[in-house]
Coordinates of C-alpha atoms in Angstrom, one line a residue:
M1 CA -0.1 -0.1 0.1
S2 CA 1.0 3.4 -1.0
V3 CA 1.5 5.5 2.1
D4 CA 0.9 8.6 -0.3
T5 CA -2.9 7.8 -0.2
V6 CA -5.8 9.8 2.0
M7 CA -3.2 12.2 3.5
S8 CA -3.9 15.7 4.7
P9 CA -1.6 18.5 3.8
E10 CA -0.3 18.7 7.3
T11 CA 0.7 14.8 7.3
T12 CA 2.2 15.2 3.8
T13 CA 4.5 18.0 5.5
A14 CA 4.9 16.0 8.3
L15 CA 6.1 12.9 6.4
T16 CA 8.7 14.9 4.5
L17 CA 10.1 16.3 7.9
A18 CA 10.1 12.7 9.2
R19 CA 12.2 11.4 5.9
D20 CA 14.7 14.2 6.1
Y21 CA 15.3 13.4 9.8
M22 CA 15.6 9.6 9.1
A23 CA 18.2 10.5 6.4
K24 CA 20.6 12.1 8.5
P25 CA 23.4 10.1 10.5
K26 CA 22.2 8.8 14.1
Q27 CA 24.4 9.0 17.0
L28 CA 24.4 9.0 20.6
L29 CA 23.7 11.8 23.0
I30 CA 26.4 11.6 25.8
G31 CA 27.4 14.9 28.0
G32 CA 25.4 17.2 25.7
K33 CA 27.2 15.8 22.4
W34 CA 26.1 13.7 19.3
M35 CA 28.9 11.0 18.8
P36 CA 28.9 7.3 17.2
S37 CA 29.4 4.4 19.2
L38 CA 32.7 3.6 20.4
A39 CA 32.5 0.0 18.6
G40 CA 31.3 1.8 15.5
E41 CA 28.7 -0.6 14.8
T42 CA 24.8 0.1 13.9
L43 CA 21.6 -1.6 13.9
E44 CA 18.9 -1.3 11.1
S45 CA 15.4 0.3 11.7
L46 CA 12.7 -1.1 9.6
D47 CA 9.3 0.1 8.8
P48 CA 7.1 -2.8 9.8
A49 CA 4.5 -1.8 7.1
T50 CA 6.6 -2.1 4.3
E51 CA 9.8 -3.9 5.7
E52 CA 11.9 -1.4 4.4
I53 CA 15.3 0.1 6.0
L54 CA 14.6 3.3 7.7
C55 CA 17.8 4.1 8.7
H56 CA 20.7 2.9 11.0
I57 CA 21.0 3.6 14.5
P58 CA 23.9 3.2 16.7
A59 CA 24.4 -0.1 18.5
G60 CA 25.9 1.2 21.8
G61 CA 27.7 -1.1 24.2
K62 CA 29.3 -1.0 27.8
E63 CA 31.7 1.5 27.3
D64 CA 29.0 3.9 25.7
V65 CA 27.0 3.3 28.7
D66 CA 30.2 4.0 31.1
A67 CA 30.5 7.3 29.4
A68 CA 26.8 8.3 29.3
V69 CA 26.6 7.5 33.3
R70 CA 30.0 9.7 33.7
A71 CA 28.2 12.5 32.2
A72 CA 24.9 12.0 34.2
R73 CA 27.0 11.9 37.7
N74 CA 28.7 14.7 36.7
A75 CA 25.7 16.6 36.0
F76 CA 23.9 15.3 38.9
D77 CA 26.6 15.9 41.2
S78 CA 28.1 19.6 40.1
G79 CA 27.3 22.3 37.5
P80 CA 24.2 24.0 37.2
W81 CA 21.8 20.9 37.3
A82 CA 23.0 20.4 40.6
L83 CA 22.1 24.0 41.7
M84 CA 19.2 24.7 39.9
S85 CA 15.8 25.3 41.6
S86 CA 13.0 23.7 41.3
R87 CA 10.9 26.3 39.7
A88 CA 14.1 26.5 37.0
R89 CA 13.4 22.6 36.3
G90 CA 9.8 23.0 36.0
E91 CA 10.2 25.5 33.5
L92 CA 12.3 23.5 31.3
L93 CA 10.1 20.8 31.8
W94 CA 7.2 23.2 30.3
K95 CA 9.5 24.3 27.7
L96 CA 10.1 20.8 26.5
A97 CA 6.4 20.1 26.4
D98 CA 5.6 23.0 24.3
L99 CA 8.5 22.3 21.8
I100 CA 7.2 18.7 21.5
A101 CA 3.8 20.0 20.7
D102 CA 5.1 22.4 18.2
N103 CA 6.8 19.3 16.4
A104 CA 3.8 17.0 17.3
E105 CA 3.1 16.1 13.8
E106 CA 6.4 15.2 12.8
L107 CA 7.2 13.1 15.9
A108 CA 3.7 11.4 15.3
A109 CA 5.3 10.6 11.8
L110 CA 8.4 9.2 13.1
E111 CA 6.5 7.0 15.5
T112 CA 4.3 5.6 12.7
F113 CA 7.4 4.6 10.5
D114 CA 9.1 3.1 13.4
N115 CA 6.6 0.9 15.0
G116 CA 3.7 1.3 12.4
S117 CA 0.8 2.3 14.7
P118 CA -1.7 4.8 12.3
M119 CA -1.2 8.4 12.8
A120 CA -4.3 8.8 14.9
A121 CA -2.7 7.1 17.3
T122 CA 0.4 8.1 17.3
R123 CA -1.0 11.8 17.5
Y124 CA -2.6 10.8 20.7
M125 CA 0.3 9.5 22.1
V126 CA 2.3 12.3 21.6
K127 CA -0.4 14.4 23.3
V128 CA -0.4 11.9 26.2
G129 CA 3.4 12.5 26.5
V130 CA 3.1 16.4 26.4
E131 CA 0.4 16.4 29.1
T132 CA 2.7 14.2 31.3
L133 CA 5.5 16.5 31.0
R134 CA 3.4 19.5 32.0
Y135 CA 1.7 17.8 34.9
Y136 CA 5.1 17.2 36.3
A137 CA 6.5 20.4 35.4
G138 CA 4.1 21.4 38.0
M139 CA 5.4 19.0 40.3
A140 CA 8.6 20.1 40.4
T141 CA 7.9 22.8 42.9
K142 CA 5.5 20.7 45.2
I143 CA 8.3 18.1 46.5
Y144 CA 7.8 18.7 50.4
G145 CA 9.5 17.2 53.5
Q146 CA 7.8 17.7 56.7
S147 CA 8.6 18.9 60.5
T148 CA 7.9 17.1 63.6
D149 CA 8.1 17.0 67.3
I150 CA 9.8 14.1 68.3
S151 CA 10.3 12.6 72.0
S152 CA 13.8 12.5 73.2
D153 CA 15.7 11.8 76.4
F154 CA 18.5 13.8 75.1
G155 CA 17.2 17.1 74.9
E156 CA 15.0 19.2 72.9
F157 CA 15.3 18.8 69.1
H158 CA 14.2 20.5 65.5
A159 CA 13.5 17.1 63.3
Y160 CA 12.4 17.6 59.7
T161 CA 12.5 15.2 56.7
R162 CA 13.7 16.3 53.0
A163 CA 12.9 14.8 49.9
E164 CA 15.9 14.5 47.6
P165 CA 16.5 13.3 44.3
V166 CA 17.5 9.6 43.9
G167 CA 20.7 10.0 41.8
V168 CA 21.5 8.9 38.1
V169 CA 18.5 7.0 36.9
G170 CA 18.4 4.3 33.8
L171 CA 15.0 4.4 31.9
I172 CA 14.6 1.6 29.6
T173 CA 11.8 1.6 27.5
P174 CA 9.4 -0.5 25.2
W175 CA 8.7 -0.6 21.6
N176 CA 5.1 -0.1 21.6
A177 CA 4.9 3.7 22.5
P178 CA 8.4 4.7 22.4
L179 CA 8.0 8.5 22.7
T180 CA 5.1 8.4 25.0
V181 CA 7.2 5.9 27.7
V182 CA 10.2 8.1 27.6
C183 CA 7.9 11.0 28.5
N184 CA 6.1 9.2 31.2
K185 CA 9.7 8.2 32.7
I186 CA 11.9 11.4 32.3
A187 CA 9.1 13.7 33.2
P188 CA 9.0 12.7 37.0
A189 CA 12.8 12.0 37.1
L190 CA 13.6 15.3 35.9
A191 CA 11.2 17.2 38.1
A192 CA 12.7 15.3 41.0
G193 CA 16.2 16.7 40.1
C194 CA 17.6 13.5 39.2
T195 CA 19.7 12.9 35.5
C196 CA 18.8 9.9 33.4
V197 CA 20.5 7.6 30.8
I198 CA 17.7 6.3 28.3
K199 CA 18.1 3.3 26.2
P200 CA 15.5 2.9 23.9
P201 CA 14.1 -0.3 22.2
E202 CA 16.5 -1.2 19.6
I203 CA 13.9 -1.8 17.2
T204 CA 12.0 1.6 17.6
S205 CA 14.9 4.1 18.6
I206 CA 14.0 6.8 16.1
T207 CA 11.7 9.1 17.6
V208 CA 13.7 9.2 21.0
L209 CA 16.8 10.3 19.4
R210 CA 14.4 13.2 17.7
F211 CA 13.5 13.6 21.1
G212 CA 17.1 14.1 22.5
E213 CA 17.7 16.8 20.0
I214 CA 14.3 18.8 21.3
V215 CA 15.7 18.2 24.7
Q216 CA 19.1 20.1 23.9
E217 CA 16.8 22.9 22.1
A218 CA 14.6 23.2 25.5
G219 CA 18.2 24.0 27.1
F220 CA 18.5 21.6 29.3
P221 CA 22.3 21.4 30.7
D222 CA 24.7 19.2 28.9
G223 CA 24.9 15.5 30.8
V224 CA 21.3 15.9 32.2
V225 CA 19.4 14.0 29.6
N226 CA 21.7 11.1 27.8
I227 CA 20.6 8.6 25.4
V228 CA 22.4 5.3 24.1
T229 CA 20.6 3.3 21.7
G230 CA 21.8 -0.6 21.4
L231 CA 20.6 -4.2 21.8
G232 CA 19.1 -5.0 25.4
T233 CA 21.9 -7.7 26.0
T234 CA 24.3 -5.1 25.8
A235 CA 23.3 -1.7 26.2
G236 CA 20.5 -2.6 28.3
A237 CA 22.4 -5.0 30.4
A238 CA 25.1 -2.6 30.9
I239 CA 23.1 0.0 32.5
A240 CA 21.1 -2.9 34.5
E241 CA 24.2 -3.8 36.0
H242 CA 26.2 -0.3 36.4
R243 CA 27.1 0.4 40.0
D244 CA 27.1 4.3 39.4
I245 CA 23.4 4.1 38.5
D246 CA 20.9 4.6 41.6
K247 CA 17.7 3.6 40.0
I248 CA 16.2 1.9 37.0
S249 CA 12.7 2.6 35.5
F250 CA 11.5 0.0 32.8
T251 CA 8.8 -0.9 31.2
G252 CA 8.5 -4.2 29.1
S253 CA 8.4 -8.1 29.7
T254 CA 8.1 -9.7 32.6
A255 CA 11.1 -12.1 32.0
V256 CA 13.2 -9.0 31.3
G257 CA 12.0 -7.8 34.7
R258 CA 13.3 -10.8 36.7
S259 CA 16.6 -10.5 35.0
L260 CA 16.9 -6.3 36.5
V261 CA 16.0 -7.6 39.8
R262 CA 19.0 -10.0 39.8
A263 CA 21.3 -7.3 38.6
A264 CA 20.1 -4.6 40.7
A265 CA 21.2 -6.9 43.4
G266 CA 24.8 -5.5 42.7
N267 CA 24.2 -2.1 44.5
F268 CA 20.8 -2.6 45.7
K269 CA 19.6 0.0 42.7
R270 CA 15.8 1.1 43.1
L271 CA 13.5 -0.4 40.7
T272 CA 10.3 0.5 39.1
L273 CA 9.0 -2.1 36.9
E274 CA 5.7 -1.9 34.4
L275 CA 5.5 -5.5 33.4
G276 CA 3.4 -7.9 31.5
G277 CA -0.2 -8.7 31.8
K278 CA -3.0 -10.9 31.0
S279 CA -6.2 -8.6 31.6
P280 CA -9.8 -9.7 31.7
M281 CA -12.3 -7.8 30.3
I282 CA -15.8 -8.7 31.9
I283 CA -19.4 -8.0 30.4
M284 CA -22.4 -8.8 32.9
D285 CA -25.6 -9.6 31.6
D286 CA -26.8 -6.2 32.1
A287 CA -24.3 -4.1 30.0
D288 CA -25.0 -2.2 27.4
L289 CA -23.8 -4.3 24.6
D290 CA -24.0 -1.1 22.0
A291 CA -21.0 -0.1 24.2
A292 CA -19.5 -3.1 25.7
I293 CA -19.2 -4.7 22.1
P294 CA -17.1 -2.3 20.6
G295 CA -15.0 -1.8 23.9
A296 CA -14.0 -5.2 24.4
A297 CA -12.8 -5.2 20.9
M298 CA -10.5 -2.2 21.1
A299 CA -9.3 -3.3 24.5
I300 CA -7.6 -5.9 22.5
F301 CA -7.3 -4.7 19.0
A302 CA -6.0 -1.3 19.7
N303 CA -2.5 -1.1 18.7
S304 CA -2.6 -4.5 17.1
G305 CA -2.7 -5.9 20.7
Q306 CA 0.4 -4.4 21.6
V307 CA -0.2 -2.9 24.6
C308 CA 0.7 -4.4 28.3
F309 CA -2.8 -3.8 29.5
A310 CA -4.6 -5.3 26.7
G311 CA -8.0 -7.0 27.5
S312 CA -6.9 -10.2 26.1
R313 CA -9.1 -12.5 28.3
L314 CA -12.9 -11.7 27.5
Y315 CA -15.4 -13.3 30.2
V316 CA -18.9 -12.7 29.2
H317 CA -22.1 -13.9 31.2
K318 CA -23.6 -16.9 29.5
K319 CA -26.8 -15.2 28.8
V320 CA -25.2 -13.0 26.2
Y321 CA -22.0 -14.6 25.5
D322 CA -23.0 -16.1 22.1
V323 CA -24.5 -12.3 21.2
V324 CA -21.1 -10.6 22.4
V325 CA -18.9 -13.0 20.6
K326 CA -20.6 -12.5 17.2
G327 CA -20.2 -9.3 17.9
V328 CA -16.6 -8.7 18.8
A329 CA -16.0 -11.1 15.5
E330 CA -18.0 -8.7 13.4
F331 CA -16.4 -5.6 14.7
S332 CA -13.2 -7.0 13.9
K333 CA -13.8 -7.8 10.4
A334 CA -14.6 -4.2 10.1
L335 CA -11.5 -3.1 11.3
R336 CA -9.4 -1.9 8.2
L337 CA -5.5 -3.1 8.3
G338 CA -2.7 -1.0 6.7
N339 CA -0.5 1.6 6.3
G340 CA -0.5 3.7 9.3
F341 CA -0.4 6.8 7.1
D342 CA -3.5 6.1 5.3
G343 CA -6.1 7.9 7.2
Q344 CA -8.6 5.0 6.5
T345 CA -6.5 2.5 8.6
H346 CA -7.6 1.0 11.8
L347 CA -4.8 -1.2 13.0
G348 CA -1.1 -0.9 11.4
P349 CA 1.3 -4.3 11.5
L350 CA 2.9 -5.8 14.2
V351 CA 6.1 -4.5 15.1
S352 CA 8.4 -6.9 13.5
Q353 CA 8.5 -10.7 11.8
K354 CA 9.9 -11.8 15.0
Q355 CA 6.6 -10.8 17.0
R356 CA 4.3 -11.9 13.9
E357 CA 6.1 -15.5 14.2
R358 CA 5.3 -15.4 18.0
V359 CA 1.8 -14.6 17.3
L360 CA 1.4 -17.1 14.7
N361 CA 2.8 -19.6 17.0
Y362 CA 0.6 -18.9 19.8
I363 CA -2.2 -19.7 17.3
A364 CA -1.2 -22.7 16.4
L365 CA -0.7 -23.6 20.2
G366 CA -4.5 -22.4 20.9
L367 CA -5.4 -25.0 18.1
E368 CA -3.5 -27.8 19.4
E369 CA -4.9 -27.5 22.8
G370 CA -8.8 -27.9 21.2
G371 CA -9.2 -23.9 20.6
N372 CA -11.4 -22.8 18.1
V373 CA -10.8 -19.7 15.7
V374 CA -14.0 -18.1 15.4
T375 CA -12.5 -14.9 13.0
G376 CA -8.9 -14.3 12.1
G377 CA -5.9 -16.0 12.9
K378 CA -4.0 -15.6 9.9
A379 CA -1.1 -13.4 8.9
C380 CA -2.0 -11.1 5.8
G381 CA -0.8 -8.7 3.1
D382 CA 2.0 -9.3 0.5
R383 CA 4.4 -7.3 2.7
G384 CA 4.5 -5.6 6.0
Y385 CA 4.2 -7.7 9.7
F386 CA 0.2 -7.5 9.3
F387 CA -2.0 -9.9 11.4
E388 CA -5.8 -10.3 11.5
P389 CA -7.9 -9.3 14.8
T390 CA -8.6 -13.0 16.5
V391 CA -11.1 -14.4 18.4
L392 CA -10.8 -17.8 20.0
T393 CA -12.9 -19.5 22.2
N394 CA -13.6 -23.3 23.5
C395 CA -9.6 -22.7 25.0
K396 CA -9.4 -24.4 28.5
T397 CA -8.6 -22.6 31.5
D398 CA -5.0 -23.5 31.5
A399 CA -4.3 -23.3 27.8
R400 CA -1.4 -21.3 27.3
V401 CA -3.2 -18.8 25.2
V402 CA -4.9 -18.3 28.1
C403 CA -2.1 -18.0 30.6
E404 CA 0.6 -16.3 28.7
E405 CA 1.1 -12.9 27.4
I406 CA 0.7 -12.7 23.6
F407 CA 1.0 -9.5 22.8
G408 CA -1.0 -9.3 19.8
P409 CA -4.4 -9.1 18.4
V410 CA -5.7 -12.2 20.0
V411 CA -8.5 -12.4 22.6
V412 CA -9.7 -15.5 24.2
A413 CA -13.5 -15.8 25.2
A414 CA -15.3 -17.8 27.6
P415 CA -18.5 -17.7 29.4
F416 CA -19.1 -17.3 33.2
D417 CA -22.4 -17.9 35.2
N418 CA -22.0 -15.8 38.5
I419 CA -19.6 -13.2 39.9
D420 CA -17.8 -15.6 42.3
E421 CA -17.0 -17.9 39.4
L422 CA -16.0 -14.9 37.5
V423 CA -13.9 -13.5 40.0
N424 CA -11.9 -16.9 40.4
V425 CA -11.1 -17.0 37.0
A426 CA -10.5 -13.4 36.3
N427 CA -7.9 -13.4 39.2
D428 CA -6.2 -16.8 38.1
T429 CA -3.4 -15.5 36.3
P430 CA -0.1 -14.5 37.6
Y431 CA -0.4 -11.0 36.6
G432 CA -2.5 -8.0 37.6
L433 CA -2.3 -5.1 35.4
G434 CA -5.8 -4.2 34.0
A435 CA -9.2 -5.5 34.2
G436 CA -12.4 -3.9 32.7
V437 CA -16.0 -4.5 33.8
F438 CA -19.2 -3.7 31.4
T439 CA -22.7 -3.5 33.6
G440 CA -25.6 -1.7 33.9
D441 CA -25.5 -1.8 37.9
I442 CA -23.2 0.5 39.5
S443 CA -23.1 -1.3 42.6
T444 CA -22.1 -4.5 40.9
A445 CA -19.4 -2.7 39.2
H446 CA -17.7 -1.5 42.1
K447 CA -17.9 -4.8 44.0
I448 CA -16.3 -6.6 41.1
A449 CA -13.7 -3.9 41.0
K450 CA -13.0 -4.3 44.6
R451 CA -12.3 -8.0 44.3
L452 CA -10.1 -8.3 41.1
R453 CA -6.4 -8.3 41.6
A454 CA -5.3 -5.8 39.2
G455 CA -3.6 -2.4 39.4
N456 CA -5.8 -0.7 37.3
V457 CA -9.9 -1.1 36.8
W458 CA -12.1 0.4 34.1
I459 CA -15.9 0.5 34.8
N460 CA -17.9 0.7 31.4
C461 CA -14.6 2.0 29.6
Y462 CA -11.2 0.7 28.9
G463 CA -7.7 1.8 28.9
I464 CA -8.1 5.2 30.4
L465 CA -5.0 6.8 31.8
D466 CA -4.4 10.2 33.4
A467 CA -1.1 11.7 34.4
S468 CA -2.7 12.4 37.8
M469 CA -3.7 8.7 38.7
P470 CA -1.3 5.8 39.6
F471 CA -0.6 3.3 36.9
G472 CA 0.8 -0.3 37.8
G473 CA 0.1 -3.6 38.5
F474 CA -0.2 -6.3 41.1
R475 CA 1.9 -9.4 41.5
E476 CA 3.9 -10.3 38.2
S477 CA 2.9 -7.1 36.2
G478 CA 5.4 -5.3 37.9
W479 CA 6.8 -3.0 41.0
G480 CA 6.0 0.9 41.8
R481 CA 3.4 3.0 40.2
E482 CA 4.1 5.6 37.5
F483 CA 1.9 8.8 36.9
G484 CA 0.5 11.1 39.9
P485 CA 2.4 11.9 43.5
E486 CA 3.4 8.1 43.3
G487 CA 5.4 8.5 40.0
I488 CA 7.8 11.2 41.2
D489 CA 7.9 9.7 44.8
A490 CA 9.8 6.8 42.9
F491 CA 12.7 9.0 42.2
L492 CA 13.4 10.4 45.5
E493 CA 14.9 9.7 48.7
K494 CA 13.9 10.5 52.3
K495 CA 16.4 12.0 54.5
A496 CA 15.8 12.5 58.4
V497 CA 17.6 15.8 59.8
Y498 CA 17.8 16.1 63.6
A499 CA 19.1 19.5 64.8
K500 CA 19.6 19.6 68.8
L501 CA 18.6 23.1 70.0

């Protein structure tokens, strides 16, 4: 499919800017300077919609990470960042947000090239990043300690606490929303006064490198923000094991999260982990099906299912089960797959051939385990990593397609009879990131929400996020919370101070 179909003039201009940027040599950002990796190696970045090479990015290694950490440590310990007021930090974050908003169309186009999401989706995700930066720009001046009266046999004291930045932080981000997640992590880190080493995903690094240029344009001091692209097994591992990094904030798979826990033991670095999910979407018999059916469909099919909290397990009351399954299947058939630059596209491709093979393997497993494909289940298109939205039924509760995160447009549907049965199966997972409930009874909704073991529960909607609300998971879906006051607390240490009077 040509990328020159059904495009607005704004999109055409953004496309030109994005192509011009991708044609430029890509380098690492270390200590305020752009430089190649020390080993001189590069990685290909592919367009998942066309399989064409977009550009080459540096394959940074341990030595590059060492240099980036030294730059971040120097910026944290001395120089203008260490002396900067909280107000000035907030003003810089606000300026960064304004610049991203000014370049939003170009950034959205880069993101569409890089991970395949439709422009409507990438525009929205850029907007989310801007809103997060602005939220924490305001939070920079609202970091408080407290004073307290203490009882002591040793005299009278003035006692108080201070909230101080944790130090140098490593930010390791995922490929499904590269720019947005960088904004979500860097905003509270910089508001708190930390310095950063960003390791973007090797298959979708382009937008984050452009983000680095905008950081410099905003006027952040050298070394405050550093970007090292490369493989997770090299650059990512070097960040995880580095003894001069005080904290890591990671979004990605549960398997990699476990490896970070082991690596962090070296210097007991702090961890925030936003990991995988196998989230239940629940439809009661009294739900408004005109809202519930498209809600359930897009809970899993949005971004081609490449969402950590995707509603990948659909539980429907047996009275409306057949109607809902048929409705979700019909809705999925109406979704148009295509290049993200086509304004009529609903779903883009999966991010890579590897990811498409993973989804195909799970479909084969589901069939082997007795499942039934109601619709979809196949790769499609002559080029690009496209995959049909898929609905599976008749799967056993212990089937791998039911228990494991697929990270593709595949939903497994099953009926339930009563709320106790529902809660048991919904919670029968090692994950606990998201859950959705569609019902016409608000009392039922809140009772179910209370019993679900998930960090985020959506009632008569799905996937709504806001910078003021904490986001994170229970159990193997992660440690800690992002967004809200909890998000900046993760980048702060509390210090107790005792002054004898």
